[in-house]
Backbone as ProteinMPNN parsed JSONL, in Angstrom:
{"seq_chain_A": "MSGKKIVGLREKRVTRIVWVVSTAVVAACVGWGVLAQVMVPDACTVDPPPANAQYLHCD", "coords_chain_A": {"N_chain_A": [[27.404, 58.989, 15.976], [25.278, 56.583, 14.595], [24.015, 53.411, 15.731], [23.585, 51.608, 13.653], [25.266, 52.522, 11.622], [27.785, 52.089, 12.723], [27.832, 49.281, 12.86], [27.772, 48.717, 10.123], [30.268, 49.763, 9.306], [31.936, 48.074, 10.739], [31.32, 45.616, 9.575], [32.29, 46.081, 6.979], [35.01, 46.355, 7.555], [35.63, 43.808, 8.568], [35.032, 42.258, 6.324], [36.967, 43.228, 4.55], [39.298, 42.413, 5.896], [38.979, 39.629, 5.781], [39.184, 39.242, 2.996], [41.834, 40.109, 2.579], [43.342, 38.301, 4.146], [42.572, 35.885, 2.947], [43.573, 36.278, 0.35], [46.295, 36.406, 0.96], [46.749, 33.788, 1.882], [46.176, 32.261, -0.425], [48.138, 33.311, -2.139], [50.43, 32.47, -0.777], [50.187, 29.69, -1.048], [50.347, 29.405, -3.848], [52.898, 30.469, -4.274], [54.413, 28.596, -2.82], [53.949, 26.302, -4.351], [55.138, 27.05, -6.8], [57.793, 27.42, -5.984], [58.363, 24.786, -5.197], [58.361, 23.512, -7.666], [60.509, 24.764, -8.908], [62.743, 24.567, -7.204], [63.161, 21.84, -6.564], [65.095, 19.319, -7.935], [64.999, 17.705, -11.172], [64.346, 14.254, -11.256], [65.64, 12.669, -13.097], [67.982, 13.986, -13.611], [69.595, 13.721, -11.44], [72.497, 12.327, -10.054], [73.819, 9.67, -8.362], [70.687, 8.194, -9.523], [67.669, 8.527, -7.554], [66.597, 5.967, -5.202], [63.953, 5.209, -5.556], [63.449, 5.657, -8.222], [63.201, 3.805, -10.214], [61.061, 3.452, -11.888], [61.056, 5.538, -13.621], [61.417, 6.799, -16.915], [63.993, 7.803, -18.247], [65.447, 9.604, -20.807]], "CA_chain_A": [[27.203, 57.913, 15.02], [24.204, 55.677, 14.975], [24.429, 52.022, 15.875], [23.558, 50.934, 12.355], [26.445, 52.935, 10.868], [28.935, 51.404, 13.325], [27.78, 47.888, 12.415], [28.156, 48.704, 8.719], [31.721, 49.945, 9.225], [32.556, 46.859, 11.262], [31.171, 44.583, 8.555], [33.229, 46.388, 5.898], [36.358, 46.064, 8.027], [35.775, 42.351, 8.632], [35.073, 41.769, 4.948], [38.283, 43.578, 4.006], [40.283, 41.541, 6.547], [38.809, 38.288, 5.215], [39.756, 39.261, 1.65], [43.295, 40.225, 2.666], [43.881, 37.035, 4.651], [42.355, 34.874, 1.906], [44.541, 36.542, -0.715], [47.616, 36.025, 1.459], [46.827, 32.324, 1.919], [46.262, 31.784, -1.813], [49.461, 33.689, -2.65], [51.417, 31.59, -0.147], [50.073, 28.368, -1.674], [50.879, 29.504, -5.211], [54.346, 30.625, -4.132], [54.973, 27.31, -2.383], [53.909, 25.409, -5.505], [56.151, 27.479, -7.771], [59.105, 27.096, -5.418], [58.554, 23.336, -5.244], [58.693, 23.148, -9.039], [61.791, 25.347, -9.303], [63.843, 24.183, -6.324], [63.383, 20.398, -6.544], [65.667, 18.944, -9.229], [64.39, 16.608, -11.911], [64.938, 12.997, -10.786], [66.504, 12.109, -14.136], [69.255, 14.7, -13.647], [70.342, 13.445, -10.212], [73.438, 11.219, -10.224], [73.02, 8.567, -8.9], [69.25, 8.426, -9.396], [67.102, 8.08, -6.285], [66.255, 4.544, -5.158], [62.581, 4.985, -6.028], [63.344, 6.172, -9.589], [63.278, 2.706, -11.179], [59.928, 3.519, -12.811], [61.235, 6.662, -14.531], [61.973, 6.488, -18.229], [64.831, 8.951, -18.579], [66.127, 9.445, -22.102]], "C_chain_A": [[26.079, 57.011, 15.504], [24.741, 54.25, 15.036], [24.501, 51.285, 14.555], [24.8, 51.274, 11.528], [27.699, 52.243, 11.41], [28.974, 49.949, 12.87], [28.204, 47.787, 10.959], [29.654, 48.856, 8.533], [32.448, 48.695, 9.696], [32.465, 45.738, 10.229], [32.125, 44.822, 7.385], [34.653, 46.029, 6.304], [36.598, 44.552, 8.066], [35.853, 41.765, 7.229], [36.433, 42.048, 4.32], [39.362, 42.672, 4.596], [40.196, 40.13, 5.98], [39.412, 38.224, 3.816], [41.282, 39.304, 1.692], [43.909, 38.905, 3.12], [43.714, 35.934, 3.602], [43.348, 35.043, 0.761], [45.945, 36.137, -0.288], [47.783, 34.51, 1.479], [46.963, 31.758, 0.508], [47.631, 32.114, -2.403], [50.55, 32.802, -2.058], [51.377, 30.2, -0.774], [50.645, 28.369, -3.09], [52.4, 29.635, -5.167], [55.027, 29.334, -3.738], [55.003, 26.327, -3.56], [54.959, 25.761, -6.546], [57.545, 27.154, -7.257], [59.376, 25.598, -5.456], [58.927, 22.886, -6.651], [60.09, 23.624, -9.429], [62.945, 24.756, -8.498], [64.155, 22.687, -6.357], [63.928, 19.978, -7.904], [64.882, 17.798, -9.875], [65.099, 15.314, -11.513], [65.871, 12.391, -11.825], [67.87, 12.793, -14.18], [70.113, 14.429, -12.421], [71.235, 12.239, -10.454], [74.003, 10.843, -8.867], [71.534, 8.834, -8.711], [68.731, 7.947, -8.038], [66.669, 6.615, -6.358], [64.858, 4.274, -5.716], [62.379, 5.483, -7.456], [63.36, 5.063, -10.631], [62.147, 2.75, -12.203], [60.04, 4.692, -13.782], [61.819, 6.178, -15.851], [62.748, 7.716, -18.683], [65.55, 8.672, -19.893], [67.348, 10.313, -22.157]], "O_chain_A": [[25.964, 56.724, 16.696], [25.784, 53.934, 14.463], [25.371, 50.438, 14.354], [25.328, 50.418, 10.817], [28.575, 51.855, 10.638], [30.041, 49.438, 12.531], [28.927, 46.86, 10.594], [30.254, 48.169, 7.707], [33.462, 48.304, 9.116], [33.426, 44.995, 10.032], [32.706, 43.873, 6.857], [35.413, 45.472, 5.511], [37.653, 44.078, 7.643], [36.658, 40.868, 6.977], [36.987, 41.191, 3.632], [40.245, 42.212, 3.872], [41.222, 39.5, 5.724], [40.086, 37.249, 3.483], [41.944, 38.609, 0.922], [44.891, 38.444, 2.538], [44.628, 35.135, 3.395], [43.898, 34.062, 0.261], [46.703, 35.585, -1.086], [48.848, 34.001, 1.13], [47.782, 30.869, 0.274], [48.222, 31.284, -3.093], [51.491, 32.424, -2.757], [52.425, 29.597, -1.007], [51.348, 27.437, -3.48], [53.105, 28.984, -5.937], [56.094, 29.006, -4.255], [55.982, 25.602, -3.736], [55.6, 24.874, -7.111], [58.388, 26.667, -8.01], [60.504, 25.182, -5.721], [59.732, 21.969, -6.809], [60.779, 22.955, -10.199], [64.008, 24.475, -9.052], [65.313, 22.304, -6.191], [63.298, 20.247, -8.926], [64.197, 17.032, -9.198], [66.327, 15.283, -11.439], [66.802, 11.671, -11.467], [68.819, 12.235, -14.731], [71.26, 14.873, -12.372], [70.782, 11.233, -11.001], [74.648, 11.693, -8.254], [71.152, 9.614, -7.837], [69.315, 7.042, -7.443], [66.407, 6.09, -7.44], [64.617, 3.212, -6.29], [61.24, 5.712, -7.865], [63.517, 5.344, -11.819], [62.26, 2.151, -13.273], [59.205, 4.83, -14.677], [62.625, 5.247, -15.88], [62.226, 8.561, -19.411], [66.182, 7.629, -20.06], [68.056, 10.321, -23.164]]}, "name": "protein", "num_of_chains": 1, "seq": "MSGKKIVGLREKRVTRIVWVVSTAVVAACVGWGVLAQVMVPDACTVDPPPANAQYLHCD"}
């Protein structure tokens, strides 16, 4: 193998790793955001309401 071909393969491998890690980080952030929306209850449904809920207008 020539030196130029080895460098090209290394660059492809690094590019692939960067894409995989970036995709994993974005997926983790999206998953965390979705879980935060699903798992945290609405403040108006909590009995008694939290102390800092005086500004909520729950109907």
